[in-house]
Amino acid sequence: MGPLSVRLLIQRGRPKSDRLGKIRSLDLSGLKLLSEHLDPKLLSRLKQLQELDLSNNQLETLPANLGLSHLRILRCANNQLGDVTALCQFPQLEELSLEGNPFLTVSDNLKVSFLLPKLRKVNGKDASSTCSQVENLNRELTSRVTAHWEKFMAALSPEEETEKAQADFVRSAVRDVRYGPESLSDFTQWRVRMISEELVASGGTQVHEADIPERPPKTRATREPRARPVALKRPSDIPLSLSPSKREHTSPLAQAEGSPVGSDGSQLEPLHFLQCHSKNNSPRDLETQLWACAFEPAWDEGHTGATSQTVATCGGEAVCVIDCQTGIVLHKYKSPGEEFFSVAWTALTVVTQAGHKKRWSVLAAAGLRGLVRLLHVRAGFCCGVIRAHKKAIATLCFSPTHETHLFTASYDKRIVLWDIGVPNHDYEFQASQLLTLDTTSIALRLCPVASCPDAYLLAGCEGGCCCWDVRLDQPQKRRVCEAEFIFPEGSEASGRRVDGLAFVNEDVVASKGSGLGTICLWSWSQTWLGRGSQSTVAVVVLARLQWSPTELAYFSLSTCPDEGLVLCGDEEGHVWIYDVRHILTQRPPLPVAPQAPTQILKWPQPQALGQTVTRTMVNMVVANRTFTYLTALTDSNIVAIWRRARP
C-alpha cells in the first residue's frame, strides 16, 4: 500500500461525504500501511473524526502531529508498535485497542493510562485499575524525586553552574530513584525524568500530586481486574494479563538454622507467601499442586546466564510470572483443562518487517496434555503451540548454547529435541523435530552437560541416571541411551529413581535419589574418562551431602553455580542449603561422612500464613544466579519468596 489519498479516505469514511471534514469514522485496517504512509497534512483535514481503525497494518510508530484532536476511539491492534508516547496527541480518547503488538510491555500500558486522562477502556476492558496503579506509582515517584532534589540541592556548592547542576540532577534522579518491580522500570524511569525536569523548570516548587491526570469519578470508584493493552492473538487460550498484586502473606516467622549463607555473612529473610495458582482465586484452595519454577535470565546484563528478579511458576491450569521484590504477579496465563508441570526460559532475536532487531523473552510451558506453549510474556500472548507428545510432558529445558533448541521429556518414554525457530512476521512459530531419544523409564530431570552441552544430555529418570549423545552432526535421528550411571552403595543404588539433577560447576554434578537421605556430588569428567566402551559406568563420587531420610520422592534439587550452592526442599517444609565451595576446591581424600547443610530454612507456622496447613512439603526451590532471591514451591499451593539480606 502506498501513501493515503483523499479518494481512499472518502471511500472508507463514514458517513458518506465528498468532504473530509464531515467524516466521523474511518476504517484503514488491513492495508499494510507503514508509519510513513500516515500523512499528517492529509489526516489533519479530518476535523470531525472521532473513530479511527488502523488495525492489521505494519505500523511501528504513530506520527506525533496527526491533528485529530477530537478522536475518541482508536484501534491499532496487530501492528508492530514499540512506543505509545505519541498517543498524548489524542486528549479526548476514551477507547483504545492495542492487542497483538508484541513489542509493547506492561510499562507501555501504564504510560497509556498516564497520557490519556479520559481513557475508559483498553482492549474492551475497564481501565480503572491500571489508572489506580498509575496514581499510586506517580505519587510515590513524585515523593522520592522531591526528596532526591532536596538532598541534591543541599549538597550543591554555591560556585557550581546552575544549568550544569540541573542537568546533573536529572541524570542522577533517573539513575538513583527506584521504585516498584523491575518489569515496570521503563515506566518509572520515564516518569522520574519527567518529574525531575518539572522540578528543575520550577525551581523545585511546582511538582505535586496534582500532576496525576484527573479521572472521572466512576473510574476512581471501579475496581475490576487490570487489563493490559496487549491481548491474545490466539482465541484458543486465555491471555496473560497484568494482575493485581497476589501478595497474600508476608511473614517474619520463617526461621533458619545453621550458618549464614555466603562469605559476606548474609542471611535469608522471608518476603512473600503467595497463592496465585488458586482455583477461582480462592484463598481456601490448598490442593493445587505447584510443580516447577524458573528465574528469567537477564539477557541485557552483559553475560549469558545472568538472572533477574522475575520468576515463573507453574501448577494447576496456570503459569504465573512474579516479581520477587514486590510480590506482584506480573502476568498470569491460564489454559483450562491443562495441568502445567514444567517451565523454561529462552531469549530470541526477531527481525521486524521493517528490518529492526528486537529481543524477546519467551517462556515455554508444558504439562498434562503433551503440548508446549510458547508464551511471549512481555507482550502478553501465546504465540505458538507445539504438539510435542501424545502423553504428558514431565519436564523441559532449553539448550544453554542454542536459544531455539528445546528438549522435552514425556511419559511416553521419549526425549525430543526441537528447534522452535524464530517467529515469522505474524509472530507464529514453526517448530521442527531434530532428535528423538528413547528412554527405558520416564525422564524426570534434564540437564545438558555443562562442559559440552552440544554433545551430551544427562537425564534423571525413574530407573536411574542416563546420558545421550545429542550431537547434530551424527546421522542417526533416533538414539538410545549412550551410558547409564551406577551409584555405589550408600548413595543411589543401581536402577533407583534419580529425581534431582544439576551441575554445580563445569564438572561437578549434584544428584538425588529417593529414600537414602543423601545428595551425591560426582565428577562428570572423571566418570566419563573411565567409561571406555561400557554401557554402564560407576560414577566417581566426590562427596555426599546429608539430606532428609524421607521415603517420599520428587523433591527437585537445584544449584547456584556462581555461589557454589546446592538447594533442596523436603517433606517437612524445610529448605536445605549447602555451600559446597570447599568441596569443589578440596583435593582428595575427601570426607567419607555426609556433609551437613550450611543452613536449613524452616517453613513458618501455619497460623502465620492464615491457613489451616497441617504439613507443607517443598517440592522445588530455585535461586537466581546472584542468590539475591530464592523461590520455593509447596504441595499446599503456596509460593514462598526469600531475599538475601546482606549485613
XYZ file of C-alpha atoms in Angstrom:
647
model
C 0.000 0.000 0.000
C 1.327 3.424 -0.956
C 0.583 6.811 0.622
C -3.005 7.602 1.556
C -5.166 9.602 -0.828
C -8.262 11.760 -0.492
C -10.190 9.284 -2.622
C -9.319 6.357 -0.324
C -10.332 8.282 2.791
C -13.672 9.214 1.274
C -14.285 5.595 0.193
C -13.565 4.248 3.675
C -15.086 7.058 5.687
C -18.479 7.258 7.366
C -20.871 8.931 6.984
C -20.551 9.068 3.228
C -19.459 12.522 2.120
C -17.367 14.193 -0.550
C -15.711 16.345 2.124
C -13.072 15.048 4.540
C -14.178 17.481 7.215
C -17.520 15.702 7.617
C -16.131 12.153 8.156
C -16.606 10.890 11.722
C -15.470 7.256 11.377
C -12.598 5.944 9.218
C -11.545 2.327 8.593
C -7.925 1.982 7.403
C -7.434 -1.581 8.657
C -5.678 -4.312 6.667
C -3.965 -2.017 4.149
C -0.339 -2.956 5.037
C 0.265 0.654 5.991
C 3.699 1.701 7.209
C 4.223 4.570 9.629
C 5.397 6.884 6.851
C 2.112 6.365 4.984
C 0.207 8.306 7.669
C 0.417 11.785 6.168
C -0.315 14.399 8.877
C -1.227 17.064 6.313
C -3.899 14.820 4.833
C -5.245 13.319 8.065
C -5.405 16.698 9.816
C -8.195 17.641 7.382
C -10.448 15.127 9.180
C -11.646 17.805 11.608
C -14.647 15.830 12.911
C -13.049 12.370 13.063
C -13.988 10.527 16.264
C -13.230 6.887 15.401
C -10.142 5.554 13.570
C -9.278 1.911 12.819
C -5.601 1.252 11.980
C -5.637 -2.453 12.889
C -3.784 -5.170 10.969
C -1.150 -2.946 9.406
C 2.631 -2.671 9.800
C 2.897 0.468 11.915
C 5.946 0.791 14.167
C 5.153 4.316 15.373
C 2.397 6.898 15.112
C 3.328 10.335 13.736
C 3.287 12.917 16.514
C 1.194 15.567 14.738
C -1.833 13.934 13.128
C -4.115 16.770 14.222
C -7.005 14.515 15.287
C -7.884 16.333 18.478
C -11.488 15.036 18.610
C -10.599 11.357 18.321
C -12.463 9.243 20.886
C -11.901 5.665 19.633
C -8.610 4.339 18.220
C -7.908 0.772 17.110
C -4.269 -0.181 16.477
C -4.395 -3.936 17.035
C -1.962 -6.298 15.296
C 0.735 -3.839 14.319
C 4.383 -3.555 15.360
C 4.140 -0.550 17.650
C 7.032 -0.179 20.047
C 6.157 3.145 21.690
C 2.931 4.764 22.913
C 4.020 8.285 23.825
C 2.580 9.703 20.584
C -0.901 8.902 21.923
C -0.767 12.042 24.069
C -1.923 13.997 20.983
C -5.391 12.450 21.468
C -6.534 14.010 24.791
C -10.201 13.071 24.204
C -9.507 9.361 23.619
C -11.887 7.101 25.546
C -11.371 3.673 23.959
C -8.107 2.152 22.743
C -7.200 -1.211 21.209
C -3.552 -2.300 21.155
C -3.678 -6.099 21.318
C -1.277 -8.030 19.109
C 1.584 -5.516 19.258
C 4.332 -7.839 20.530
C 6.847 -5.121 21.366
C 4.621 -3.278 23.821
C 5.106 -4.072 27.508
C 3.468 -3.564 30.901
C 5.247 -0.206 31.133
C 3.540 0.937 27.929
C 0.199 0.015 29.466
C 0.923 2.365 32.363
C 2.147 5.112 30.035
C -1.135 4.901 28.127
C -3.099 5.317 31.335
C -1.000 8.324 32.356
C -1.098 10.061 28.961
C -4.830 9.692 28.304
C -6.858 11.171 31.199
C -10.260 10.292 29.691
C -9.455 6.693 28.773
C -12.210 4.302 29.894
C -11.467 1.074 28.033
C -8.325 -0.687 26.820
C -8.877 -3.738 24.597
C -12.543 -3.718 25.563
C -11.826 -3.862 29.310
C -12.213 -1.269 32.026
C -9.019 0.764 32.531
C -9.720 1.966 36.069
C -7.483 -0.475 37.951
C -4.497 0.431 35.798
C -5.315 4.078 36.451
C -5.255 3.376 40.186
C -1.866 1.708 39.901
C -0.501 4.658 37.928
C -1.760 7.086 40.553
C -0.021 5.162 43.326
C 3.213 4.889 41.368
C 3.131 8.543 40.401
C 2.518 9.648 43.978
C 5.426 7.596 45.317
C 7.779 8.631 42.494
C 6.951 12.312 43.000
C 7.743 11.972 46.692
C 11.028 10.193 46.028
C 12.190 12.603 43.322
C 11.348 15.568 45.559
C 13.384 14.039 48.396
C 16.233 13.410 45.955
C 16.035 17.067 44.837
C 16.283 18.334 48.404
C 19.268 16.107 49.118
C 20.938 17.068 45.840
C 20.476 20.807 46.363
C 21.724 20.610 49.944
C 24.988 19.086 48.721
C 25.405 21.655 45.909
C 28.216 24.159 46.335
C 27.431 27.840 45.538
C 30.042 28.089 42.782
C 28.624 25.258 40.671
C 26.966 26.364 37.440
C 23.189 26.246 37.687
C 22.497 24.775 34.233
C 25.077 22.034 34.635
C 23.816 21.246 38.149
C 20.251 20.974 36.887
C 21.284 18.598 34.117
C 23.276 16.572 36.651
C 20.220 16.377 38.905
C 18.012 14.940 36.144
C 20.648 12.339 35.291
C 21.191 11.373 38.923
C 17.442 11.094 39.582
C 16.939 8.765 36.608
C 19.898 6.704 37.780
C 19.189 6.570 41.516
C 15.431 6.860 42.114
C 13.932 3.373 42.070
C 10.508 2.078 42.971
C 8.320 -0.858 42.009
C 9.103 -4.114 40.194
C 11.874 -4.401 37.648
C 9.378 -5.065 34.851
C 7.999 -1.523 35.316
C 11.412 0.172 35.237
C 10.802 1.628 31.781
C 7.693 3.422 33.063
C 9.198 4.518 36.376
C 12.360 5.927 34.772
C 10.223 7.698 32.174
C 8.158 9.332 34.918
C 11.223 10.122 37.048
C 12.732 12.024 34.129
C 9.513 13.978 33.582
C 9.127 14.817 37.278
C 12.794 15.814 37.534
C 12.566 18.131 34.553
C 9.418 19.737 36.001
C 11.220 20.280 39.296
C 14.186 21.882 37.551
C 11.935 24.129 35.472
C 10.029 25.322 38.529
C 12.991 25.627 40.855
C 11.670 22.803 42.993
C 8.280 24.310 43.826
C 5.788 23.178 41.189
C 5.574 19.380 41.370
C 2.856 17.871 43.491
C 0.343 15.080 43.297
C -1.908 17.256 41.156
C 0.266 16.185 38.243
C -1.667 12.934 38.205
C -4.238 13.146 35.378
C -7.783 13.702 36.585
C -10.211 10.830 36.081
C -13.981 10.711 36.051
C -15.475 9.777 39.460
C -16.706 6.428 38.116
C -13.191 5.459 37.126
C -11.879 6.040 40.638
C -14.632 4.007 42.238
C -14.456 0.970 39.960
C -12.262 -1.962 40.948
C -12.085 -4.616 38.238
C -9.225 -6.877 37.138
C -6.491 -4.938 35.396
C -6.360 -5.044 31.635
C -3.224 -4.926 29.525
C -3.099 -3.062 26.234
C -1.780 -6.175 24.540
C -4.098 -9.140 24.500
C -4.443 -12.562 22.957
C -3.597 -13.364 19.351
C -4.925 -16.899 19.630
C -8.587 -17.284 20.651
C -7.973 -20.809 21.985
C -6.065 -19.658 25.064
C -6.667 -17.161 27.843
C -4.109 -14.343 27.597
C -1.522 -13.249 30.058
C -2.701 -10.236 31.994
C -1.301 -7.711 34.392
C -2.975 -8.899 37.563
C -3.457 -7.097 40.846
C -0.884 -7.913 43.466
C -1.316 -11.508 44.611
C 0.753 -10.985 47.721
C -1.267 -12.943 50.264
C 1.041 -13.045 53.259
C 4.320 -11.554 54.376
C 5.676 -13.275 57.477
C 8.700 -12.775 59.714
C 8.306 -16.233 61.225
C 10.331 -18.315 58.774
C 13.314 -19.437 60.796
C 16.801 -20.513 59.801
C 19.192 -22.947 61.384
C 22.921 -23.099 60.710
C 25.474 -20.618 59.481
C 24.841 -17.519 57.361
C 24.783 -18.183 53.624
C 27.608 -16.508 51.753
C 31.079 -15.404 52.729
C 29.752 -11.899 53.489
C 27.670 -13.195 56.416
C 24.360 -12.606 54.632
C 21.131 -14.225 55.802
C 17.882 -15.129 54.063
C 14.738 -13.280 55.130
C 11.167 -14.180 54.107
C 9.480 -11.669 51.798
C 6.239 -13.044 50.367
C 3.918 -16.037 50.559
C 1.525 -16.140 47.604
C -1.469 -18.191 46.485
C -1.511 -17.098 42.866
C -2.437 -20.511 41.387
C -5.681 -20.994 43.333
C -8.793 -22.134 41.527
C -11.100 -19.155 41.114
C -8.580 -17.139 43.167
C -9.877 -18.817 46.312
C -7.639 -18.455 49.413
C -9.094 -21.764 50.637
C -7.559 -23.726 47.772
C -4.756 -25.726 49.402
C -4.955 -28.591 46.916
C -3.497 -27.184 43.689
C -0.062 -28.724 43.184
C 2.819 -26.447 42.227
C 5.417 -28.272 40.149
C 8.184 -26.070 38.772
C 9.688 -22.598 38.768
C 12.490 -20.849 36.881
C 14.058 -17.409 37.027
C 14.025 -15.332 33.864
C 17.580 -14.778 32.586
C 18.522 -11.092 32.497
C 19.754 -11.120 28.920
C 20.882 -7.499 28.968
C 23.236 -7.813 31.919
C 26.203 -8.497 29.679
C 26.832 -12.190 30.239
C 24.924 -15.339 29.408
C 23.128 -16.937 32.309
C 22.633 -13.823 34.428
C 19.228 -13.818 36.083
C 16.709 -11.202 37.058
C 14.293 -10.955 39.976
C 11.433 -12.272 37.825
C 10.414 -15.894 38.378
C 7.917 -18.093 36.509
C 5.923 -20.702 38.433
C 3.539 -23.372 37.203
C 0.842 -25.500 38.774
C -2.724 -26.413 38.020
C -4.017 -24.717 34.904
C -1.899 -21.578 35.372
C 1.558 -20.187 34.739
C 2.436 -17.106 36.799
C 5.256 -14.597 36.359
C 6.155 -12.932 39.668
C 8.340 -10.004 40.647
C 10.252 -11.227 43.698
C 10.962 -7.748 45.041
C 7.340 -6.677 45.364
C 5.484 -9.991 45.342
C 3.334 -8.734 42.463
C 2.059 -11.267 39.917
C 3.019 -9.501 36.708
C 1.359 -11.954 34.336
C -0.911 -14.947 34.613
C -1.582 -17.386 31.799
C -4.375 -19.946 32.059
C -5.302 -22.915 29.902
C -8.491 -24.598 31.170
C -8.142 -28.360 31.443
C -4.334 -28.258 31.433
C -2.055 -29.058 34.350
C 1.349 -27.465 33.884
C 4.358 -29.466 35.093
C 7.368 -27.540 33.781
C 8.549 -24.114 32.579
C 11.754 -22.934 30.872
C 13.016 -19.580 29.548
C 14.878 -18.525 26.431
C 15.512 -15.263 24.571
C 15.125 -14.880 20.808
C 16.291 -12.214 18.400
C 13.499 -11.428 15.944
C 13.519 -9.111 12.955
C 10.516 -6.883 12.282
C 9.078 -6.319 8.828
C 10.972 -3.040 8.735
C 14.241 -4.875 9.370
C 14.728 -3.856 13.009
C 16.049 -6.412 15.501
C 14.191 -6.989 18.757
C 14.983 -9.235 21.722
C 12.159 -11.409 23.047
C 11.969 -13.332 26.306
C 9.958 -16.482 25.609
C 8.620 -18.827 28.280
C 7.902 -22.452 27.365
C 5.292 -24.225 29.500
C 4.155 -27.831 29.231
C 2.249 -30.488 31.142
C -0.581 -32.979 31.124
C -1.765 -32.516 27.536
C 1.627 -33.095 25.916
C 1.601 -29.608 24.410
C 4.335 -26.989 24.674
C 3.009 -23.455 24.807
C 5.409 -20.679 23.853
C 4.446 -17.543 25.762
C 5.657 -14.083 24.773
C 5.459 -12.857 28.340
C 6.101 -9.129 27.987
C 3.691 -8.689 25.087
C 1.077 -10.892 26.663
C 0.051 -13.714 24.360
C 0.664 -17.337 23.476
C 2.494 -17.172 20.151
C 2.917 -20.870 19.477
C 1.820 -24.373 20.446
C 3.922 -27.472 19.745
C 2.082 -30.796 19.770
C 5.136 -32.473 21.190
C 3.934 -35.773 22.690
C 0.818 -37.904 22.926
C 1.338 -38.290 26.667
C 2.074 -35.788 29.416
C 5.347 -33.854 29.405
C 7.235 -34.295 32.681
C 9.956 -31.699 32.140
C 11.594 -29.485 29.540
C 14.703 -27.318 29.181
C 16.366 -25.084 26.601
C 19.892 -25.602 25.355
C 22.302 -23.136 27.008
C 24.109 -22.587 23.691
C 21.301 -22.644 21.091
C 18.444 -20.327 22.027
C 15.904 -22.100 19.812
C 16.727 -25.693 20.846
C 14.264 -27.167 23.337
C 14.326 -30.614 24.993
C 11.011 -32.152 26.082
C 10.696 -35.348 28.155
C 7.416 -37.230 28.242
C 5.653 -40.092 29.958
C 5.840 -41.829 26.561
C 9.490 -42.594 27.492
C 10.911 -40.316 24.855
C 13.004 -37.172 24.971
C 12.663 -34.990 21.883
C 14.949 -32.154 20.787
C 13.052 -29.415 18.956
C 14.145 -26.363 17.056
C 11.347 -23.914 17.801
C 12.787 -21.424 15.278
C 12.082 -17.724 15.431
C 8.594 -16.312 14.914
C 7.610 -15.060 11.466
C 6.085 -11.661 10.695
C 2.758 -12.904 12.070
C 4.575 -13.900 15.301
C 3.989 -17.596 14.708
C 6.491 -20.375 15.421
C 7.215 -23.260 13.058
C 8.924 -25.882 15.207
C 10.869 -28.802 13.732
C 11.961 -32.058 15.354
C 15.726 -32.662 15.393
C 16.247 -35.782 17.536
C 14.321 -38.464 19.386
C 15.980 -40.103 22.392
C 14.490 -43.353 23.679
C 14.437 -44.000 27.422
C 13.735 -47.170 29.374
C 11.866 -45.204 32.048
C 10.285 -41.775 32.411
C 12.771 -38.895 32.450
C 12.183 -36.586 35.427
C 15.028 -34.041 35.080
C 17.011 -32.923 32.024
C 20.475 -31.461 32.250
C 22.776 -30.639 29.283
C 26.355 -31.437 30.293
C 27.848 -28.109 31.378
C 31.247 -28.544 29.704
C 29.823 -29.855 26.403
C 26.086 -29.063 26.157
C 26.000 -29.598 22.389
C 27.378 -33.127 22.747
C 25.713 -34.814 25.719
C 22.480 -34.685 27.686
C 22.037 -36.115 31.191
C 18.644 -37.172 32.496
C 17.491 -38.253 35.917
C 14.894 -40.964 35.319
C 12.590 -43.281 37.225
C 15.106 -46.062 36.543
C 18.362 -44.186 37.179
C 20.662 -41.615 35.569
C 21.361 -41.856 31.830
C 23.276 -39.999 29.132
C 22.633 -39.471 25.416
C 24.785 -38.277 22.542
C 22.944 -35.237 21.135
C 25.471 -34.107 18.524
C 23.567 -32.998 15.444
C 26.374 -33.880 13.022
C 25.672 -37.587 13.607
C 23.393 -39.314 11.069
C 21.004 -41.138 13.438
C 17.955 -39.077 14.341
C 16.664 -41.639 16.830
C 19.041 -42.767 19.540
C 19.188 -44.968 22.589
C 20.913 -44.270 25.870
C 24.683 -43.909 25.463
C 25.518 -44.790 29.060
C 23.810 -45.482 32.367
C 25.483 -44.253 35.549
C 25.711 -46.557 38.555
C 25.937 -45.199 42.089
C 27.779 -47.095 44.836
C 26.150 -48.449 47.969
C 25.271 -45.705 50.418
C 24.098 -43.465 47.595
C 21.584 -44.090 44.810
C 21.545 -47.803 44.038
C 21.589 -49.181 40.526
C 18.222 -48.748 38.883
C 16.948 -46.419 41.604
C 14.978 -43.302 40.720
C 17.036 -40.108 40.259
C 14.652 -37.195 40.790
C 17.215 -34.425 41.314
C 19.999 -33.496 38.891
C 22.002 -30.311 38.284
C 25.558 -29.159 37.609
C 27.297 -27.279 40.414
C 30.079 -26.116 38.084
C 31.513 -27.185 34.716
C 32.349 -30.649 36.068
C 30.597 -31.488 39.340
C 27.082 -32.938 39.246
C 24.637 -32.964 42.154
C 22.109 -35.805 42.040
C 19.479 -37.166 44.401
C 17.548 -40.415 44.605
C 14.720 -41.390 46.935
C 14.868 -42.856 50.401
C 18.554 -42.725 51.295
C 18.871 -39.312 52.895
C 21.832 -38.099 50.826
C 22.653 -35.924 47.857
C 25.611 -37.132 45.812
C 28.286 -34.891 44.294
C 30.207 -36.609 41.496
C 32.630 -35.722 38.719
C 31.393 -35.843 35.141
C 34.864 -35.714 33.579
C 36.391 -38.419 35.768
C 33.345 -40.641 35.351
C 33.274 -40.234 31.572
C 37.023 -40.762 31.302
C 36.707 -44.159 32.974
C 33.841 -45.276 30.794
C 35.717 -46.894 27.951
C 33.215 -48.800 25.807
C 30.958 -49.804 28.665
C 27.237 -49.020 28.658
C 27.136 -48.834 32.454
C 29.557 -46.613 34.322
C 30.230 -46.233 38.040
C 30.258 -42.575 38.978
C 33.307 -41.052 40.667
C 31.833 -39.722 43.902
C 33.428 -36.591 45.340
C 31.230 -36.091 48.395
C 27.830 -36.756 49.920
C 25.512 -34.202 51.458
C 23.242 -35.052 54.368
C 19.569 -34.655 53.464
C 16.164 -35.733 54.800
C 15.741 -39.518 55.348
C 12.240 -39.376 53.838
C 10.928 -42.192 51.660
C 8.944 -39.675 49.596
C 10.167 -38.745 46.112
C 10.170 -35.914 43.565
C 11.797 -33.204 45.650
C 13.788 -31.476 42.946
C 17.214 -30.071 43.789
C 18.788 -27.038 42.139
C 22.152 -25.302 42.169
C 23.536 -21.782 42.152
C 26.896 -22.288 40.375
C 28.255 -18.756 40.821
C 27.801 -19.078 44.589
C 28.734 -22.769 44.878
C 25.356 -23.661 46.420
C 23.080 -26.705 46.303
C 19.418 -26.332 47.370
C 16.656 -28.837 48.050
C 13.296 -28.909 49.825
C 11.854 -31.712 51.944
C 8.634 -33.225 53.293
C 8.576 -31.015 56.404
C 8.622 -27.697 54.574
C 12.352 -27.118 55.081
C 14.793 -25.729 52.521
C 18.251 -27.331 52.793
C 21.110 -25.116 51.621
C 24.671 -26.383 51.127
C 27.720 -24.227 50.479
C 29.999 -26.706 48.654
C 32.762 -24.368 47.513
C 35.237 -26.019 49.870
C 34.380 -29.414 48.372
C 34.868 -28.129 44.834
C 38.361 -26.868 45.633
C 39.480 -29.515 48.134
C 41.952 -32.168 46.992
C 41.435 -35.883 47.751
C 40.916 -37.593 50.061
C 37.517 -36.040 50.707
C 35.457 -36.671 53.870
C 33.654 -40.006 53.900
C 30.800 -38.901 56.148
C 27.946 -36.917 54.565
C 28.385 -33.170 54.912
C 25.791 -31.338 56.978
C 23.833 -28.486 55.372
C 25.136 -24.961 55.783
C 21.650 -23.705 56.589
C 18.102 -25.027 56.869
C 15.207 -22.631 56.312
C 12.161 -23.610 58.324
C 8.692 -23.031 56.977
C 6.623 -20.518 59.024
C 3.921 -21.741 61.349
C 0.518 -22.350 59.666
C -1.189 -19.554 61.622
C 1.350 -17.089 60.233
C 0.032 -17.819 56.766
C -3.593 -17.507 57.809
C -4.213 -21.079 56.627
C -5.036 -24.401 58.229
C -1.974 -26.146 56.800
C -1.008 -29.163 58.888
C 2.087 -30.025 56.856
C 3.830 -28.415 53.919
C 6.186 -30.152 51.508
C 8.620 -28.049 49.476
C 8.580 -29.651 46.028
C 11.098 -27.350 44.372
C 13.379 -24.492 45.323
C 15.431 -22.277 42.991
C 17.563 -19.158 43.368
C 18.560 -16.543 40.834
C 22.161 -16.519 39.706
C 23.379 -13.959 42.228
C 21.419 -15.687 45.024
C 19.582 -12.453 45.780
C 16.185 -14.170 45.710
C 15.080 -17.709 46.464
C 11.701 -19.157 45.474
C 10.148 -22.333 46.897
C 7.010 -24.201 45.784
C 4.828 -26.278 48.080
C 2.233 -29.007 47.758
C -0.263 -26.736 49.551
C -0.452 -24.161 46.750
C 1.913 -21.582 48.259
C 4.792 -19.813 46.536
C 7.375 -18.610 49.054
C 9.990 -15.965 48.282
C 13.062 -15.202 50.387
C 15.583 -12.418 49.919
C 19.256 -12.498 50.784
C 19.846 -9.787 53.373
C 23.430 -8.593 53.470
C 24.860 -7.288 56.749
